[in-house]
Amino acid sequence: MDIVIPSISFSAIMPELVLLAVGILILLLDVFSEKHSGKLAYIAVGGVATALFFAMTPITDPSTTFAGLYSADRFTQFFKVIFLIGTGLTLLISEKYAKENNINHGEYYSLILFATVGMMFMAGGADLITIFMGVELMSICLYILAGYTRARMASNEASMKYFLLGAFASGFLLYGMGLIYGITGQTKLVKIAGAISANSDNMMVLVIGAGLMIVGFAFKLAAVPFHQWTPDVYQGAPIPVTAFMSSGPKAAALAAILRVLVEAMNFIQVDWIMWVSVLAIMTMTVGNIAALVQSDIKRMLAFSSISHAGYALVGVSAATSDGVSAVMFYMLVYTFMNIAAFGILALVAKANEQNTSIDAFKGLFRTNPVLAAVMTIMLFSLAGIPPMGGFMAKFYIFMSAVNAGHLGLVLVAVINSAIGAYYYIKVIVAIYFQENPEKPEPVKAGPSLVFALLVSVIAVFVLGLMPDCYLTIAGKALLPF
Amino acid sequence: MQLLMFYLIGFFAVLSAVSMIVVRKPLNSALFLILNMICLAGLFALLNAHLIAVLQIIVYAGAIMVLVLFVIMVLNLREKDGDITVRKVAAQFVGIIVVSVVMVMVGASVDPSAISALGSASPEFGTVVGVGKTLFTDYILPFEIVSVLLLAAIIGAVILSKSKV
């Protein structure tokens, strides 16, 4: 019996291996020595930094490894950097929260790291099976993390809801993959494209398969009309987990959508551009209008994250290399501003998330002027006001869509970002111009949160003022354009 | 002969799947699910996937369903009529329509000649040797990801079921 071992390049999956090793190390440390429990978050951050170092090692020629199941290219790398930044910031804002809410366990940090590994396989998968395994690894970790603060009923509810609907979505995804495999006989993305170009009978089944896969990914992305779980889950989950869920997994879902649609489904481009445009319009509109009426900041940020997924989908529907790099840039900026906003919320809401409503922010300027300024910067950036990064990110998305000829879509997007500005500015008004009758004590940020906010502020300005160099990196990233 | 077997097993698979949803008692549902899984194992065997067929019976129809039955007995669920709301009826209606449209579209548009043009599988396909070989060479990466996935699931089960964290 001859067994041929395929070429395996461990350097391509080095960041994943590092995160796995650190995750298991943290689990063991937590079991064998009590005295390290205060340092677990920092060990995890160290692991993320190491992984970031490996993820940034430039790749000269894109290739696939593990028998063509994993692609080591700039696209994968760029998304890996986004995930690692998101994970690192989440761990930093978790540190104080975890201690205050009695969830400072090794398992908590390990699960965050394992979820990140799942995202990386989603972005790097060159095969439907790898992508699906990545989706499942990420999702299972997130189901558990959403229910991690078990003392709170809302957290239990979030976990259950997310699990049931997430499993349902995985079913859609798998059914779509099954149909495509049934018709083409291939699971590798490039070979699927080859099989379709060689033989384009059975187009109908391919279209249905691609549609079902988009439904599956749209669930993970929380795009309307597959967003029903999002507000309750994001509100119920612990705040750092919500910050994590609303940045990394969204970027991962976008990466997987882009890879599948662009690498494998270019032959039915007309169909999927239409679907993605419809999804984008509904996602932006519903997300923004629902966010308008929220008085709870956590829920408002949940709806705002839905609308941001909509803007990113505008870039996907452009279906050009500009569009792809704009989406990647958008997710990079979004990761910083979103997690920073949630980090401040976690601090202001105090232990056990006593108060996540807008009242908690009233008069913040008087008690914590610096924190108020940082929150203002993040909200302005989320609203897309120059010179913050959020503006440039939206600008590139809209420009790529205009160049691709989707004028109507961009019009809807622009109107939506004007609506969006209202509810962000509502919070800023509360911070600066409203008095809190309870006269609260100033909140104290720990060193890790200060560091996370500092990095985010710098990044938001740097990305806003000098977006070119990041865009060129992103622009060279993909794929068969 | 093979075709006849396929239709026979397929008929029972669909029948047991529908009954599983329709019957009221959870225990009966679980029993129908076992029947459904055994039928699926038969379908796998017809497709030459012997290993999957055996695993389907040992793991799903055996181990997992025993667990499900235990949980149902321990929870001691009572029969309860759910409220029939407009929303529920509408959801069922839409669900049935969507599923049948997809099924009809897939069924009507598949061109069998194009699929047979893909060629037949190698004689090793689906045997223990064949699956093992593929799993540990070409598909080693997803195989290893599954091991991480199981680790995460074990951690999750421990966390969510511990009485005090």
XYZ file of C-alpha atoms in Angstrom:
646
model
C 0.000 0.000 0.000
C 1.512 3.290 -1.036
C 0.839 6.338 1.042
C 1.828 9.710 -0.314
C 2.098 12.408 2.303
C 1.216 15.760 0.739
C 3.483 18.746 1.147
C 2.850 20.380 4.484
C 4.093 23.859 5.265
C 3.860 24.514 8.981
C 5.092 28.065 8.525
C 1.808 28.886 6.757
C -0.236 27.984 9.813
C 2.275 29.228 12.369
C -0.101 31.825 13.918
C -2.758 29.144 14.416
C -0.251 26.772 15.999
C 0.972 29.480 18.360
C -2.558 30.329 19.491
C -3.417 26.662 20.017
C -0.263 26.088 22.054
C -0.910 29.152 24.209
C -4.576 28.188 24.650
C -3.644 24.733 25.923
C -0.864 26.192 28.078
C -3.361 28.534 29.744
C -5.726 25.632 30.438
C -2.926 23.661 32.086
C -1.611 26.641 34.069
C -5.085 27.266 35.442
C -5.307 23.687 36.645
C -1.838 23.272 38.132
C -1.050 26.597 39.714
C -3.360 28.990 41.496
C -0.916 31.856 41.669
C -0.902 32.549 37.945
C -4.620 33.229 37.670
C -4.074 36.998 37.652
C -1.708 36.772 34.701
C -3.741 34.550 32.375
C -4.977 37.466 30.280
C -1.440 38.734 29.796
C -0.178 35.293 28.792
C -2.946 35.156 26.198
C -2.035 38.641 24.945
C 1.577 37.516 24.679
C 0.461 34.575 22.557
C -1.549 36.860 20.311
C 1.448 39.185 19.901
C 3.659 36.244 18.920
C 1.067 35.034 16.454
C 0.807 38.567 15.071
C 4.545 38.545 14.477
C 4.267 35.334 12.439
C 1.171 36.575 10.606
C 3.012 39.703 9.495
C 5.951 37.824 7.990
C 5.554 38.751 4.348
C 4.650 36.079 1.834
C 6.312 36.545 -1.506
C 4.444 34.073 -3.665
C 0.961 32.897 -2.788
C 0.619 29.137 -2.624
C -1.596 26.429 -1.247
C -0.467 23.829 1.213
C -1.901 20.765 2.992
C -2.808 19.163 -0.334
C -4.473 22.336 -1.548
C -6.760 22.724 1.464
C -5.205 25.878 2.831
C -4.051 28.928 0.922
C -1.137 30.934 2.178
C -1.624 34.276 0.463
C -1.866 37.924 1.402
C -5.638 37.737 1.701
C -5.329 35.142 4.467
C -2.570 37.115 6.109
C -4.429 40.408 6.116
C -7.480 38.824 7.687
C -5.308 36.997 10.206
C -3.915 40.356 11.279
C -7.463 41.713 11.668
C -8.531 38.712 13.784
C -5.425 38.901 15.949
C -5.886 42.615 16.574
C -9.515 41.981 17.501
C -8.560 39.141 19.807
C -5.747 41.095 21.426
C -7.973 44.096 22.126
C -10.732 41.814 23.445
C -8.325 40.147 25.858
C -7.111 43.533 27.056
C -10.608 44.834 27.738
C -11.565 41.467 29.282
C -8.916 41.567 31.962
C -10.673 43.899 34.436
C -14.158 42.740 33.467
C -13.278 39.089 33.996
C -11.980 39.720 37.499
C -14.946 41.884 38.493
C -17.501 39.418 37.145
C -15.804 36.309 38.487
C -15.126 34.741 35.094
C -11.342 35.020 35.192
C -10.740 31.371 34.269
C -8.269 29.787 31.928
C -11.171 28.385 29.905
C -12.455 31.849 29.067
C -9.177 32.936 27.504
C -8.543 29.579 25.825
C -11.943 29.630 24.152
C -11.293 33.116 22.777
C -7.986 31.891 21.335
C -9.574 28.736 19.859
C -12.336 30.818 18.268
C -9.632 32.946 16.646
C -8.016 29.807 15.241
C -11.382 28.908 13.718
C -11.648 32.328 12.076
C -8.177 31.954 10.616
C -9.124 28.662 8.993
C -12.246 30.324 7.576
C -10.138 33.020 5.936
C -7.397 30.639 4.817
C -9.502 27.711 3.681
C -9.063 26.882 0.010
C -11.501 24.017 0.348
C -15.130 23.913 1.443
C -14.303 21.366 4.151
C -11.594 23.520 5.727
C -13.888 26.538 5.647
C -16.723 24.589 7.252
C -14.509 23.217 10.000
C -13.309 26.768 10.673
C -16.908 28.002 10.893
C -17.816 25.259 13.360
C -14.750 25.738 15.551
C -15.432 29.470 15.757
C -19.156 29.024 16.379
C -18.873 26.403 19.124
C -16.435 28.584 21.049
C -18.756 31.570 20.652
C -21.857 29.666 21.835
C -20.033 28.866 25.061
C -18.549 32.344 25.477
C -21.978 33.963 25.026
C -23.252 32.023 28.033
C -20.145 32.427 30.118
C -21.566 34.695 32.858
C -23.971 32.038 34.023
C -25.294 34.015 36.951
C -27.096 36.316 34.504
C -30.241 34.896 32.911
C -29.745 37.020 29.785
C -26.399 35.377 29.202
C -27.919 31.885 29.360
C -30.637 32.952 26.968
C -28.051 34.393 24.579
C -26.072 31.172 24.532
C -29.128 28.991 23.881
C -30.516 31.242 21.154
C -27.188 31.563 19.436
C -26.633 27.816 19.567
C -30.029 26.852 18.118
C -29.990 29.409 15.314
C -26.302 28.932 14.646
C -26.755 25.180 14.245
C -29.649 25.874 11.884
C -27.438 28.209 9.843
C -24.692 25.602 9.669
C -27.296 23.278 8.169
C -27.962 25.759 5.356
C -24.249 26.183 4.764
C -23.660 22.456 4.608
C -26.622 21.849 2.313
C -25.304 24.482 -0.104
C -21.834 22.934 0.002
C -23.359 19.506 -0.555
C -25.241 20.629 -3.650
C -22.130 22.215 -5.106
C -20.064 19.116 -4.398
C -22.780 16.948 -5.913
C -22.717 18.848 -9.184
C -19.016 19.547 -9.591
C -17.524 16.569 -7.724
C -15.022 18.948 -6.137
C -14.619 20.638 -2.799
C -11.536 22.714 -3.579
C -12.591 26.232 -4.535
C -10.289 26.559 -7.527
C -11.317 23.166 -8.882
C -14.998 24.024 -8.448
C -14.431 27.061 -10.647
C -12.630 24.814 -13.138
C -15.433 22.248 -13.140
C -18.062 24.930 -13.698
C -16.187 26.450 -16.610
C -15.664 23.020 -18.172
C -19.282 22.001 -17.880
C -21.986 24.552 -17.247
C -25.079 22.347 -17.342
C -26.893 22.103 -14.035
C -26.490 25.845 -13.528
C -29.718 25.970 -11.538
C -28.422 23.670 -8.816
C -25.181 25.638 -8.597
C -27.137 28.851 -8.138
C -29.246 27.273 -5.389
C -26.132 25.874 -3.726
C -24.388 29.242 -3.806
C -27.546 30.901 -2.464
C -27.778 28.477 0.469
C -24.122 29.048 1.269
C -24.668 32.801 1.270
C -27.599 32.290 3.659
C -25.334 30.301 5.977
C -22.610 32.923 5.968
C -25.130 35.768 6.267
C -26.337 34.202 9.550
C -22.807 34.361 10.894
C -22.409 37.887 9.552
C -25.768 38.922 11.079
C -27.022 40.334 7.787
C -30.736 41.150 7.530
C -33.025 39.088 7.207
C -30.841 36.547 8.995
C -30.122 38.830 11.946
C -32.984 37.861 14.287
C -30.663 36.354 16.876
C -28.234 39.275 16.937
C -29.762 41.873 19.300
C -30.627 39.403 22.068
C -27.367 37.498 21.814
C -25.223 40.624 21.704
C -27.121 42.103 24.628
C -27.064 38.952 26.706
C -23.428 37.992 26.221
C -20.755 39.465 28.503
C -19.616 42.833 27.095
C -16.067 41.787 26.057
C -17.538 38.737 24.323
C -20.018 40.963 22.518
C -17.120 43.149 21.394
C -15.325 40.028 20.189
C -18.373 38.546 18.428
C -19.228 41.738 16.627
C -15.773 42.213 15.105
C -13.736 39.050 14.484
C -16.460 36.590 13.405
C -18.016 39.204 11.145
C -14.689 39.735 9.421
C -14.274 35.950 9.203
C -17.702 35.507 7.621
C -16.857 38.244 5.112
C -13.531 36.591 4.339
C -15.240 33.259 3.719
C -17.951 34.864 1.560
C -15.321 36.675 -0.504
C -13.228 33.567 -0.942
C -16.085 31.325 -1.964
C -17.791 33.830 -4.235
C -14.700 35.203 -5.921
C -12.575 32.064 -6.178
C -15.250 29.502 -6.920
C -18.411 31.280 -8.052
C -17.180 33.821 -10.542
C -19.284 32.195 -13.247
C -22.526 33.140 -11.608
C -21.287 36.578 -10.627
C -24.410 38.300 -11.950
C -26.597 36.307 -9.575
C -24.567 36.737 -6.440
C -23.945 40.438 -6.980
C -27.715 40.900 -7.012
C -28.249 38.880 -3.826
C -25.439 40.572 -1.959
C -26.736 44.007 -2.994
C -30.213 43.190 -1.685
C -28.703 41.869 1.552
C -26.592 45.023 1.864
C -29.550 47.372 1.407
C -31.732 45.515 3.921
C -28.903 45.126 6.431
C -27.939 48.804 6.413
C -31.504 50.082 6.572
C -32.887 47.756 9.236
C -29.731 48.008 11.350
C -29.719 51.793 11.358
C -33.437 52.329 11.866
C -33.598 49.829 14.712
C -30.544 51.428 16.334
C -32.286 54.825 16.334
C -34.840 53.838 18.939
C -32.570 52.010 21.389
C -31.912 53.535 24.781
C -29.586 50.729 25.853
C -26.082 51.361 24.557
C -25.204 47.688 24.339
C -28.251 46.989 22.194
C -27.611 50.130 20.133
C -24.056 48.986 19.404
C -25.488 45.579 18.451
C -27.737 47.152 15.818
C -24.934 49.463 14.752
C -22.756 46.405 14.149
C -25.518 44.998 11.928
C -25.518 48.182 9.865
C -21.721 48.098 9.579
C -21.950 44.578 8.177
C -24.262 46.121 5.582
C -21.668 48.711 4.531
C -19.093 45.948 4.186
C -21.499 43.991 1.968
C -21.684 47.035 -0.336
C -17.982 46.520 -0.926
C -18.503 42.797 -1.582
C -21.182 43.527 -4.161
C -18.745 45.727 -6.078
C -16.989 42.435 -6.958
C -13.759 44.150 -7.993
C -10.309 44.020 -6.470
C -10.898 47.579 -5.205
C -14.057 46.400 -3.506
C -12.277 43.509 -1.830
C -9.472 45.674 -0.501
C -12.022 48.263 0.684
C -13.856 45.547 2.645
C -10.598 44.398 4.218
C -9.652 47.950 5.157
C -13.159 48.538 6.545
C -12.997 45.510 8.802
C -9.556 46.573 10.057
C -10.797 50.035 11.067
C -14.080 48.654 12.393
C -12.274 46.201 14.683
C -10.453 49.032 16.433
C -13.355 51.420 16.861
C -15.951 48.812 17.750
C -13.947 47.005 20.420
C -12.782 50.302 21.939
C -16.400 51.498 22.219
C -17.427 48.241 23.908
C -14.403 48.457 26.207
C -15.510 51.859 27.470
C -19.051 50.558 27.863
C -17.767 47.638 29.971
C -16.020 50.116 32.235
C -18.905 52.584 32.516
C -21.511 49.854 33.077
C -19.617 48.747 36.221
C -19.487 45.237 37.699
C -22.186 42.747 36.681
C -23.278 45.126 33.922
C -25.508 47.093 36.285
C -26.280 49.861 33.872
C -25.738 49.626 30.130
C -28.351 52.261 29.274
C -27.549 55.693 27.918
C -28.031 57.104 31.447
C -24.711 55.564 32.456
C -22.977 57.909 30.016
C -24.678 61.086 31.233
C -22.177 63.537 32.601
C -19.228 61.282 31.811
C -17.365 64.375 30.634
C -17.453 65.770 34.180
C -16.245 62.633 35.927
C -13.843 61.167 33.340
C -12.950 63.774 30.709
C -10.276 61.661 28.987
C -12.515 58.605 28.768
C -15.284 60.846 27.403
C -12.926 62.162 24.725
C -11.905 58.650 23.685
C -15.535 57.536 23.489
C -16.299 60.606 21.359
C -13.485 59.762 18.955
C -14.752 56.179 18.599
C -18.365 57.248 18.088
C -17.343 59.866 15.494
C -15.309 57.209 13.748
C -18.234 54.756 13.789
C -20.425 57.514 12.380
C -17.880 58.089 9.624
C -16.762 61.639 10.326
C -13.330 62.763 9.041
C -10.460 62.654 9.920
C -11.160 59.400 11.736
C -10.537 55.992 10.144
C -14.237 55.233 9.897
C -14.628 57.953 7.299
C -11.880 56.687 5.021
C -13.166 53.138 5.339
C -16.669 54.161 4.246
C -15.230 56.384 1.542
C -13.279 53.546 -0.091
C -16.243 51.180 0.125
C -18.545 53.703 -1.551
C -15.952 54.617 -4.173
C -15.399 50.987 -5.151
C -19.159 50.494 -5.499
C -19.524 53.650 -7.608
C -16.695 52.529 -9.883
C -18.436 49.181 -10.275
C -21.581 51.029 -11.342
C -23.785 50.463 -8.282
C -24.941 54.071 -7.934
C -28.310 53.295 -6.353
C -26.716 51.073 -3.748
C -24.255 53.797 -2.781
C -27.083 56.324 -2.515
C -28.864 54.069 0.005
C -25.596 53.612 1.874
C -24.960 57.360 2.096
C -28.484 58.059 3.362
C -27.972 55.309 5.914
C -24.716 56.689 7.205
C -26.491 60.035 7.721
C -29.190 58.244 9.771
C -26.447 56.429 11.659
C -24.778 59.672 12.704
C -27.897 60.575 14.718
C -27.745 57.777 17.253
C -24.011 58.037 17.729
C -24.290 61.748 18.365
C -27.143 61.105 20.821
C -24.597 59.368 23.060
C -22.114 62.224 22.649
C -24.831 64.692 23.704
C -25.454 62.608 26.813
C -21.746 62.558 27.613
C -21.220 66.302 27.345
C -24.493 68.143 27.847
C -26.563 66.089 30.264
C -26.227 65.853 34.012
C -26.345 62.592 35.877
C -28.622 63.114 38.920
C -26.892 60.294 40.801
C -23.521 62.115 40.762
C -21.447 58.926 40.285
C -17.830 58.477 41.277
C -15.298 58.561 38.430
C -14.651 55.100 37.014
C -11.089 53.822 37.065
C -9.618 52.079 34.030
C -6.975 49.419 34.579
C -3.643 49.517 32.717
C -4.709 46.920 30.149
C -7.815 48.858 29.153
C -5.824 52.091 28.954
C -3.357 50.358 26.649
C -6.145 48.963 24.444
C -7.814 52.376 24.158
C -4.498 54.091 23.428
C -3.721 51.647 20.611
C -7.225 52.071 19.204
C -7.120 55.860 19.245
C -3.742 55.935 17.508
C -4.890 53.349 14.967
C -8.138 55.169 14.192
C -6.235 58.390 13.450
C -3.384 56.728 11.558
C -5.791 54.741 9.406
C -7.857 57.868 8.834
C -4.987 60.127 7.855
C -2.695 57.663 6.059
C -4.865 54.909 4.628
C -2.754 54.442 1.492
C -0.115 52.048 2.744
C -2.691 49.682 4.297
C -4.820 49.775 1.191
C -1.894 48.826 -1.026
C -1.203 45.848 1.207
C -4.861 44.899 1.029
C -5.005 45.577 -2.700
C -2.283 43.081 -3.525
C -4.018 40.463 -1.434
C -6.486 38.801 -3.687
C -7.046 36.437 -5.751
C -7.881 35.855 -9.372
C -8.659 39.446 -10.349
C -32.115 -4.748 -7.244
C -30.014 -1.855 -5.971
C -32.566 0.634 -7.216
C -35.364 -1.274 -5.516
C -33.427 -1.264 -2.257
C -32.807 2.446 -2.630
C -36.494 3.223 -3.048
C -37.464 0.960 -0.160
C -34.923 2.402 2.272
C -35.505 5.927 1.011
C -39.253 5.557 1.574
C -38.747 4.456 5.170
C -36.176 7.196 5.762
C -38.614 9.904 4.659
C -41.508 8.263 6.496
C -39.584 8.058 9.763
C -38.304 11.621 9.402
C -41.822 12.967 8.896
C -43.235 10.883 11.759
C -40.476 12.086 14.011
C -41.690 15.650 13.581
C -45.380 14.839 13.633
C -45.686 12.589 16.699
C -46.393 14.254 20.003
C -44.421 12.320 22.574
C -40.676 13.123 22.663
C -39.875 9.486 23.301
C -41.643 8.391 20.126
C -39.836 11.136 18.226
C -36.521 9.802 19.453
C -37.410 6.253 18.414
C -38.379 7.430 14.939
C -35.076 9.297 14.774
C -33.261 6.009 15.432
C -35.208 4.375 12.622
C -34.318 7.306 10.362
C -30.634 6.979 11.180
C -30.637 3.261 10.488
C -32.259 3.960 7.104
C -29.587 6.539 6.389
C -26.943 3.942 7.240
C -28.584 1.691 4.634
C -28.390 4.475 2.055
C -24.706 5.016 2.836
C -24.075 1.301 2.417
C -25.775 1.396 -0.984
C -23.425 4.238 -1.949
C -20.408 2.023 -1.175
C -19.593 4.031 1.951
C -19.324 1.017 4.236
C -17.333 2.678 6.975
C -19.750 5.609 7.220
C -22.676 3.189 7.337
C -21.174 1.287 10.255
C -20.204 4.487 12.072
C -23.697 5.869 11.522
C -25.189 2.894 13.366
C -22.588 2.653 16.130
C -22.221 6.349 16.873
C -25.547 7.930 15.978
C -28.175 5.219 16.231
C -26.274 3.660 19.125
C -24.351 5.959 21.427
C -25.897 9.344 20.775
C -29.487 8.169 20.709
C -29.069 6.309 23.986
C -27.945 9.598 25.459
C -30.930 11.409 23.951
C -33.322 8.811 25.380
C -31.710 9.119 28.796
C -32.118 12.896 28.737
C -35.762 12.600 27.733
C -36.449 10.153 30.559
C -34.570 12.209 33.125
C -36.286 15.447 32.146
C -39.683 13.736 32.379
C -41.335 15.979 29.818
C -45.068 16.263 29.901
C -47.256 16.270 26.883
C -48.324 19.810 26.289
C -50.305 21.439 23.564
C -48.431 24.370 22.124
C -50.417 27.476 21.282
C -51.212 27.657 17.619
C -50.574 31.232 16.645
C -50.872 32.924 13.278
C -47.135 33.402 13.307
C -46.482 29.715 13.868
C -48.819 28.660 11.070
C -47.290 31.252 8.743
C -43.802 30.055 9.613
C -44.731 26.439 8.876
C -46.391 27.467 5.632
C -43.377 29.458 4.449
C -41.044 26.679 5.516
C -42.945 24.040 3.548
C -43.100 26.286 0.463
C -39.374 27.091 0.537
C -38.343 23.473 1.039
C -40.589 22.188 -1.719
C -39.489 24.893 -4.153
C -35.826 24.096 -3.510
C -36.463 20.360 -3.815
C -38.437 20.693 -7.040
C -35.894 23.061 -8.547
C -32.980 20.819 -7.643
C -34.799 17.677 -8.714
C -35.983 19.094 -12.016
C -32.780 20.755 -13.060
C -30.189 18.091 -12.310
C -28.860 16.640 -15.512
C -27.764 13.076 -14.703
C -25.495 12.792 -17.715
C -23.358 15.682 -16.471
C -22.958 13.974 -13.115
C -22.048 10.615 -14.590
C -19.490 12.475 -16.676
C -17.622 13.173 -13.433
C -16.452 9.565 -13.567
C -16.817 6.773 -11.060
C -15.039 6.570 -7.730
C -11.978 4.415 -7.207
C -12.611 0.861 -5.914
C -11.064 1.812 -2.585
C -13.679 4.546 -2.073
C -15.625 4.270 1.153
C -13.732 1.300 2.544
C -11.956 1.545 5.878
C -8.610 1.576 4.101
C -9.695 4.237 1.626
C -11.205 6.571 4.190
C -8.280 6.158 6.559
C -5.777 6.884 3.846
C -7.555 10.017 2.645
C -8.171 11.242 6.160
C -4.534 11.039 7.206
C -2.969 12.343 4.008
C -5.026 14.773 1.937
C -7.466 15.775 4.659
C -5.080 15.876 7.596
C -5.748 19.588 8.189
C -9.555 19.396 8.677
C -8.990 16.213 10.695
C -6.758 18.105 13.095
C -9.164 21.044 13.243
C -11.850 18.588 14.381
C -9.641 17.598 17.297
C -9.445 21.239 18.407
C -13.190 21.524 17.918
C -13.799 18.545 20.194
C -11.479 20.032 22.822
C -13.459 23.281 22.714
C -16.729 21.350 22.966
C -15.499 19.391 25.997
C -14.425 22.609 27.716
C -17.828 24.087 26.923
C -19.719 21.106 28.308
C -17.747 21.294 31.533
C -18.284 25.033 31.917
C -21.978 25.058 31.130
C -22.806 22.080 33.328
C -20.728 22.877 36.413
C -23.069 23.851 39.234
C -20.742 26.534 40.536
C -18.094 28.222 38.434
